[in-house]
Amino acid sequence: NAGVTQTPKFRILKIGQSMTLQCTQDMNHNYMYWYRQDPGMGLKLIYYSVGAGITDKGEVPNGYNVSRSTTEDFPLRLELAAPSQTSVYFCASSYSTGGGNTIYFGEGSWLTVV
Amino acid sequence: QKEVEQDPGPLSVPEGAIVSLNCTYSNSAFQYFMWYRQYSRKGPELLMYTYSSGNKEDGRFTAQVDKSSKYISLFIRDSQPSDSATYLCAMSALIIQGAQKLVFGQGTRLTINP
């Protein structure tokens, strides 16, 4: 059981470039999330999705876009990369409206914008 | 004022010591209270969660919640070198259609010295 899989693990981007972080889950979860984690900081919610075709902004959505065409996939698109987007990105998924025991995180994608 | 405050540490203790990690919060809407453990270059993994005031024990770990004081704690007994990690407190509030918003503390980096 793979759980939540993110690719790539590491990436260096130049300012102004665009890229997509891929996220796939094999647990048939309805809810999916993208968080970013800056050094010495907790995680902040970028976007979330409650099901295929339905997405909404979190706390820090500027500079990002998402789509959810299938239950399994929730890619995060960075347009016109900026140094402020240097961070670690975590995708997560959950299957119920219950407590935190249902949220599973991927292993993270380390992104550097230079 | 941040919604969740956590002393970032770092904290270094000898093996076998009792460790106390703490967070305060300001939002009364938080319904679930969690502790995540994050090893270096890995995603957060759920350690404990609770939804009511009081104590919850799981092996060497005890989570304590005091809703009246808006204060949560994690105690680790008989600490082991394998407990060395960053510990993140997180609070959960439902957003739309059952999706949860997790608000994280900054994380406390813990080192257990053999």
mmCIF file of C-alpha atoms in Angstrom:
data_model
loop_
_atom_site.group_PDB
_atom_site.id
_atom_site.type_symbol
_atom_site.label_atom_id
_atom_site.label_comp_id
_atom_site.label_asym_id
_atom_site.label_seq_id
_atom_site.Cartn_x
_atom_site.Cartn_y
_atom_site.Cartn_z
ATOM 1 C CA ASN A 1 0.000 0.000 0.000
ATOM 2 C CA ALA A 2 1.791 3.127 -1.258
ATOM 3 C CA GLY A 3 -0.388 5.710 0.568
ATOM 4 C CA VAL A 4 0.321 9.266 -0.614
ATOM 5 C CA THR A 5 3.023 9.526 -3.268
ATOM 6 C CA GLN A 6 4.642 12.797 -4.303
ATOM 7 C CA THR A 7 6.984 13.538 -7.183
ATOM 8 C CA PRO A 8 9.536 14.945 -7.649
ATOM 9 C CA LYS A 9 11.358 14.651 -4.322
ATOM 10 C CA PHE A 10 13.777 17.468 -5.120
ATOM 11 C CA ARG A 11 13.708 20.198 -7.740
ATOM 12 C CA ILE A 12 15.580 23.401 -8.494
ATOM 13 C CA LEU A 13 13.715 26.015 -10.513
ATOM 14 C CA LYS A 14 14.830 29.303 -11.989
ATOM 15 C CA ILE A 15 12.837 32.444 -11.263
ATOM 16 C CA GLY A 16 9.925 32.698 -13.685
ATOM 17 C CA GLN A 17 9.816 29.006 -14.585
ATOM 18 C CA SER A 18 6.711 26.895 -14.018
ATOM 19 C CA MET A 19 6.328 23.356 -12.791
ATOM 20 C CA THR A 20 3.838 20.857 -11.434
ATOM 21 C CA LEU A 21 4.186 18.855 -8.241
ATOM 22 C CA GLN A 22 2.412 15.547 -8.611
ATOM 23 C CA CYS A 23 0.427 13.848 -5.839
ATOM 24 C CA THR A 24 -1.336 10.498 -5.991
ATOM 25 C CA GLN A 25 -3.100 8.535 -3.289
ATOM 26 C CA ASP A 26 -4.288 4.958 -3.518
ATOM 27 C CA MET A 27 -6.563 4.935 -0.470
ATOM 28 C CA ASN A 28 -9.688 6.192 -2.273
ATOM 29 C CA HIS A 29 -9.758 9.276 -0.040
ATOM 30 C CA ASN A 30 -12.160 12.057 -0.918
ATOM 31 C CA TYR A 31 -10.243 14.866 0.732
ATOM 32 C CA MET A 32 -6.829 15.991 -0.420
ATOM 33 C CA TYR A 33 -4.610 18.877 0.681
ATOM 34 C CA TRP A 34 -1.429 20.707 -0.200
ATOM 35 C CA TYR A 35 0.682 22.227 2.565
ATOM 36 C CA ARG A 36 3.996 24.061 2.520
ATOM 37 C CA GLN A 37 6.553 24.047 5.310
ATOM 38 C CA ASP A 38 9.156 26.776 5.639
ATOM 39 C CA PRO A 39 12.267 26.335 7.853
ATOM 40 C CA GLY A 40 11.396 26.450 11.544
ATOM 41 C CA MET A 41 7.734 26.914 10.759
ATOM 42 C CA GLY A 42 4.682 24.754 10.908
ATOM 43 C CA LEU A 43 2.793 23.679 7.830
ATOM 44 C CA LYS A 44 0.436 26.076 6.070
ATOM 45 C CA LEU A 45 -2.495 25.038 3.889
ATOM 46 C CA ILE A 46 -2.222 26.083 0.233
ATOM 47 C CA TYR A 47 -5.238 24.401 -1.399
ATOM 48 C CA TYR A 48 -7.605 21.595 -0.630
ATOM 49 C CA SER A 49 -10.149 19.445 -2.452
ATOM 50 C CA VAL A 50 -13.262 17.684 -1.183
ATOM 51 C CA GLY A 51 -13.621 15.495 -4.257
ATOM 52 C CA ALA A 52 -13.012 15.270 -7.976
ATOM 53 C CA GLY A 53 -13.764 18.591 -9.634
ATOM 54 C CA ILE A 54 -14.000 20.553 -6.363
ATOM 55 C CA THR A 55 -11.110 22.623 -5.033
ATOM 56 C CA ASP A 56 -10.733 25.683 -2.827
ATOM 57 C CA LYS A 57 -8.071 28.008 -1.470
ATOM 58 C CA GLY A 58 -6.362 27.589 1.859
ATOM 59 C CA GLU A 59 -4.285 30.122 3.800
ATOM 60 C CA VAL A 60 -1.504 30.777 1.268
ATOM 61 C CA PRO A 61 -2.812 30.135 -2.292
ATOM 62 C CA ASN A 62 -1.123 32.997 -4.155
ATOM 63 C CA GLY A 63 1.192 31.797 -6.917
ATOM 64 C CA TYR A 64 -0.310 28.301 -7.033
ATOM 65 C CA ASN A 65 -3.066 26.477 -8.860
ATOM 66 C CA VAL A 66 -4.587 23.040 -8.449
ATOM 67 C CA SER A 67 -6.909 20.698 -10.263
ATOM 68 C CA ARG A 68 -8.664 17.482 -9.249
ATOM 69 C CA SER A 69 -9.837 15.525 -12.268
ATOM 70 C CA THR A 70 -9.752 12.141 -10.506
ATOM 71 C CA THR A 71 -10.097 10.920 -6.922
ATOM 72 C CA GLU A 72 -6.492 9.733 -6.910
ATOM 73 C CA ASP A 73 -4.596 12.752 -8.257
ATOM 74 C CA PHE A 74 -4.184 16.289 -6.939
ATOM 75 C CA PRO A 75 -1.380 18.132 -8.766
ATOM 76 C CA LEU A 76 -0.091 21.518 -7.588
ATOM 77 C CA ARG A 77 0.980 23.961 -10.280
ATOM 78 C CA LEU A 78 3.502 26.734 -9.652
ATOM 79 C CA GLU A 79 3.305 29.527 -12.208
ATOM 80 C CA LEU A 80 6.150 32.040 -12.572
ATOM 81 C CA ALA A 81 8.246 30.661 -9.714
ATOM 82 C CA ALA A 82 9.564 33.169 -7.169
ATOM 83 C CA PRO A 83 12.230 32.779 -4.437
ATOM 84 C CA SER A 84 9.423 33.037 -1.853
ATOM 85 C CA GLN A 85 8.152 29.687 -3.092
ATOM 86 C CA THR A 86 11.318 27.937 -1.948
ATOM 87 C CA SER A 87 9.873 25.495 0.556
ATOM 88 C CA VAL A 88 8.989 21.902 1.292
ATOM 89 C CA TYR A 89 5.608 20.861 -0.067
ATOM 90 C CA PHE A 90 3.471 18.140 1.454
ATOM 91 C CA CYS A 91 0.441 16.528 -0.060
ATOM 92 C CA ALA A 92 -2.044 14.864 2.282
ATOM 93 C CA SER A 93 -5.323 13.004 2.120
ATOM 94 C CA SER A 94 -8.131 11.968 4.432
ATOM 95 C CA TYR A 95 -11.264 9.861 4.152
ATOM 96 C CA SER A 96 -13.734 11.134 6.690
ATOM 97 C CA THR A 97 -14.906 14.127 8.593
ATOM 98 C CA GLY A 98 -13.407 12.670 11.749
ATOM 99 C CA GLY A 99 -10.406 13.731 13.719
ATOM 100 C CA GLY A 100 -6.788 13.980 12.754
ATOM 101 C CA ASN A 101 -6.212 10.245 12.804
ATOM 102 C CA THR A 102 -7.504 10.106 9.235
ATOM 103 C CA ILE A 103 -5.002 12.495 7.612
ATOM 104 C CA TYR A 104 -2.025 10.938 5.850
ATOM 105 C CA PHE A 105 0.945 12.900 4.542
ATOM 106 C CA GLY A 106 3.291 12.194 1.668
ATOM 107 C CA GLU A 107 7.059 12.334 2.114
ATOM 108 C CA GLY A 108 7.425 15.841 0.742
ATOM 109 C CA SER A 109 8.860 17.662 -2.265
ATOM 110 C CA TRP A 110 11.826 19.968 -1.698
ATOM 111 C CA LEU A 111 11.705 22.944 -4.044
ATOM 112 C CA THR A 112 14.375 25.634 -4.446
ATOM 113 C CA VAL A 113 13.805 28.684 -6.639
ATOM 114 C CA VAL A 114 16.995 30.497 -7.659
ATOM 115 C CA GLN B 1 -1.458 36.709 17.565
ATOM 116 C CA LYS B 2 -0.762 33.317 15.994
ATOM 117 C CA GLU B 3 -3.560 30.780 16.253
ATOM 118 C CA VAL B 4 -1.144 28.161 17.578
ATOM 119 C CA GLU B 5 2.059 28.865 19.497
ATOM 120 C CA GLN B 6 4.717 26.257 20.126
ATOM 121 C CA ASP B 7 8.122 26.733 21.712
ATOM 122 C CA PRO B 8 10.473 25.850 18.831
ATOM 123 C CA GLY B 9 13.276 24.734 21.107
ATOM 124 C CA PRO B 10 15.596 23.026 20.231
ATOM 125 C CA LEU B 11 15.381 20.671 23.172
ATOM 126 C CA SER B 12 18.156 18.234 24.077
ATOM 127 C CA VAL B 13 17.785 15.715 26.919
ATOM 128 C CA PRO B 14 19.553 12.522 28.072
ATOM 129 C CA GLU B 15 18.122 9.119 27.285
ATOM 130 C CA GLY B 16 15.513 8.041 29.826
ATOM 131 C CA ALA B 17 14.400 11.574 30.675
ATOM 132 C CA ILE B 18 10.794 12.692 30.723
ATOM 133 C CA VAL B 19 10.089 15.182 27.942
ATOM 134 C CA SER B 20 7.342 17.788 28.023
ATOM 135 C CA LEU B 21 6.260 19.582 24.842
ATOM 136 C CA ASN B 22 3.629 22.305 24.916
ATOM 137 C CA CYS B 23 1.379 24.402 22.705
ATOM 138 C CA THR B 24 -1.136 27.159 23.306
ATOM 139 C CA TYR B 25 -3.916 28.179 20.964
ATOM 140 C CA SER B 26 -6.352 31.035 20.596
ATOM 141 C CA ASN B 27 -9.190 29.693 18.402
ATOM 142 C CA SER B 28 -12.054 28.135 20.363
ATOM 143 C CA ALA B 29 -13.364 26.510 17.151
ATOM 144 C CA PHE B 30 -10.617 23.902 17.148
ATOM 145 C CA GLN B 31 -12.178 20.511 17.658
ATOM 146 C CA TYR B 32 -9.326 18.020 17.486
ATOM 147 C CA PHE B 33 -5.856 18.228 18.925
ATOM 148 C CA MET B 34 -2.965 16.291 17.496
ATOM 149 C CA TRP B 35 0.713 15.650 17.835
ATOM 150 C CA TYR B 36 2.727 14.793 14.763
ATOM 151 C CA ARG B 37 6.274 13.478 14.688
ATOM 152 C CA GLN B 38 8.486 14.403 11.765
ATOM 153 C CA TYR B 39 11.835 12.794 11.117
ATOM 154 C CA SER B 40 14.382 14.612 9.005
ATOM 155 C CA ARG B 41 13.399 14.808 5.318
ATOM 156 C CA LYS B 42 10.151 12.924 5.936
ATOM 157 C CA GLY B 43 6.476 13.829 6.086
ATOM 158 C CA PRO B 44 4.667 14.312 9.408
ATOM 159 C CA GLU B 45 3.213 11.162 10.916
ATOM 160 C CA LEU B 46 0.367 11.240 13.380
ATOM 161 C CA LEU B 47 1.466 10.315 16.871
ATOM 162 C CA MET B 48 -1.594 11.052 18.972
ATOM 163 C CA TYR B 49 -4.897 12.821 18.726
ATOM 164 C CA THR B 50 -7.672 13.716 21.106
ATOM 165 C CA TYR B 51 -10.845 15.764 21.018
ATOM 166 C CA SER B 52 -11.651 16.349 24.671
ATOM 167 C CA SER B 53 -9.996 17.833 27.709
ATOM 168 C CA GLY B 54 -8.033 15.365 29.796
ATOM 169 C CA ASN B 55 -5.272 12.858 29.270
ATOM 170 C CA LYS B 56 -4.791 10.175 26.650
ATOM 171 C CA GLU B 57 -2.043 7.620 27.039
ATOM 172 C CA ASP B 58 -0.394 5.444 24.407
ATOM 173 C CA GLY B 59 2.634 3.519 25.590
ATOM 174 C CA ARG B 60 5.317 5.995 26.580
ATOM 175 C CA PHE B 61 3.336 8.945 25.211
ATOM 176 C CA THR B 62 0.667 10.968 27.016
ATOM 177 C CA ALA B 63 -1.314 13.755 25.374
ATOM 178 C CA GLN B 64 -2.973 16.279 27.628
ATOM 179 C CA VAL B 65 -5.577 18.861 26.619
ATOM 180 C CA ASP B 66 -6.924 21.699 28.722
ATOM 181 C CA LYS B 67 -9.587 23.460 26.676
ATOM 182 C CA SER B 68 -10.365 26.007 29.377
ATOM 183 C CA SER B 69 -6.764 27.233 29.263
ATOM 184 C CA LYS B 70 -6.337 26.540 25.532
ATOM 185 C CA TYR B 71 -3.243 24.512 26.261
ATOM 186 C CA ILE B 72 -2.058 21.101 25.094
ATOM 187 C CA SER B 73 0.952 19.028 26.075
ATOM 188 C CA LEU B 74 2.755 15.893 25.013
ATOM 189 C CA PHE B 75 4.761 13.919 27.559
ATOM 190 C CA ILE B 76 7.304 11.292 26.564
ATOM 191 C CA ARG B 77 8.427 8.912 29.296
ATOM 192 C CA ASP B 78 11.650 6.906 29.229
ATOM 193 C CA SER B 79 12.787 8.821 26.155
ATOM 194 C CA GLN B 80 14.840 6.930 23.576
ATOM 195 C CA PRO B 81 17.307 8.119 20.916
ATOM 196 C CA SER B 82 14.748 6.967 18.314
ATOM 197 C CA ASP B 83 12.393 9.656 19.670
ATOM 198 C CA SER B 84 14.743 12.315 18.263
ATOM 199 C CA ALA B 85 12.629 14.220 15.745
ATOM 200 C CA THR B 86 10.637 17.405 15.316
ATOM 201 C CA TYR B 87 7.293 17.329 17.109
ATOM 202 C CA LEU B 88 4.463 19.425 15.739
ATOM 203 C CA CYS B 89 1.246 20.177 17.538
ATOM 204 C CA ALA B 90 -1.763 20.662 15.300
ATOM 205 C CA MET B 91 -5.329 21.755 15.808
ATOM 206 C CA SER B 92 -8.165 20.823 13.513
ATOM 207 C CA ALA B 93 -11.243 22.742 12.469
ATOM 208 C CA LEU B 94 -13.746 21.617 9.872
ATOM 209 C CA ILE B 95 -13.919 23.837 6.808
ATOM 210 C CA ILE B 96 -16.264 22.995 4.003
ATOM 211 C CA GLN B 97 -17.985 19.701 3.232
ATOM 212 C CA GLY B 98 -16.042 17.786 5.864
ATOM 213 C CA ALA B 99 -12.539 18.758 4.838
ATOM 214 C CA GLN B 100 -10.340 19.668 7.771
ATOM 215 C CA LYS B 101 -8.020 22.593 8.162
ATOM 216 C CA LEU B 102 -5.004 21.715 10.246
ATOM 217 C CA VAL B 103 -3.243 24.622 11.947
ATOM 218 C CA PHE B 104 0.257 23.675 13.024
ATOM 219 C CA GLY B 105 2.602 24.983 15.642
ATOM 220 C CA GLN B 106 6.160 25.820 14.594
ATOM 221 C CA GLY B 107 7.477 22.448 15.759
ATOM 222 C CA THR B 108 9.953 21.565 18.531
ATOM 223 C CA ARG B 109 13.175 19.863 17.506
ATOM 224 C CA LEU B 110 13.947 17.192 20.121
ATOM 225 C CA THR B 111 17.250 15.345 20.522
ATOM 226 C CA ILE B 112 17.625 12.416 22.912
ATOM 227 C CA ASN B 113 21.274 11.850 23.792
ATOM 228 C CA PRO B 114 22.410 8.256 24.497
#
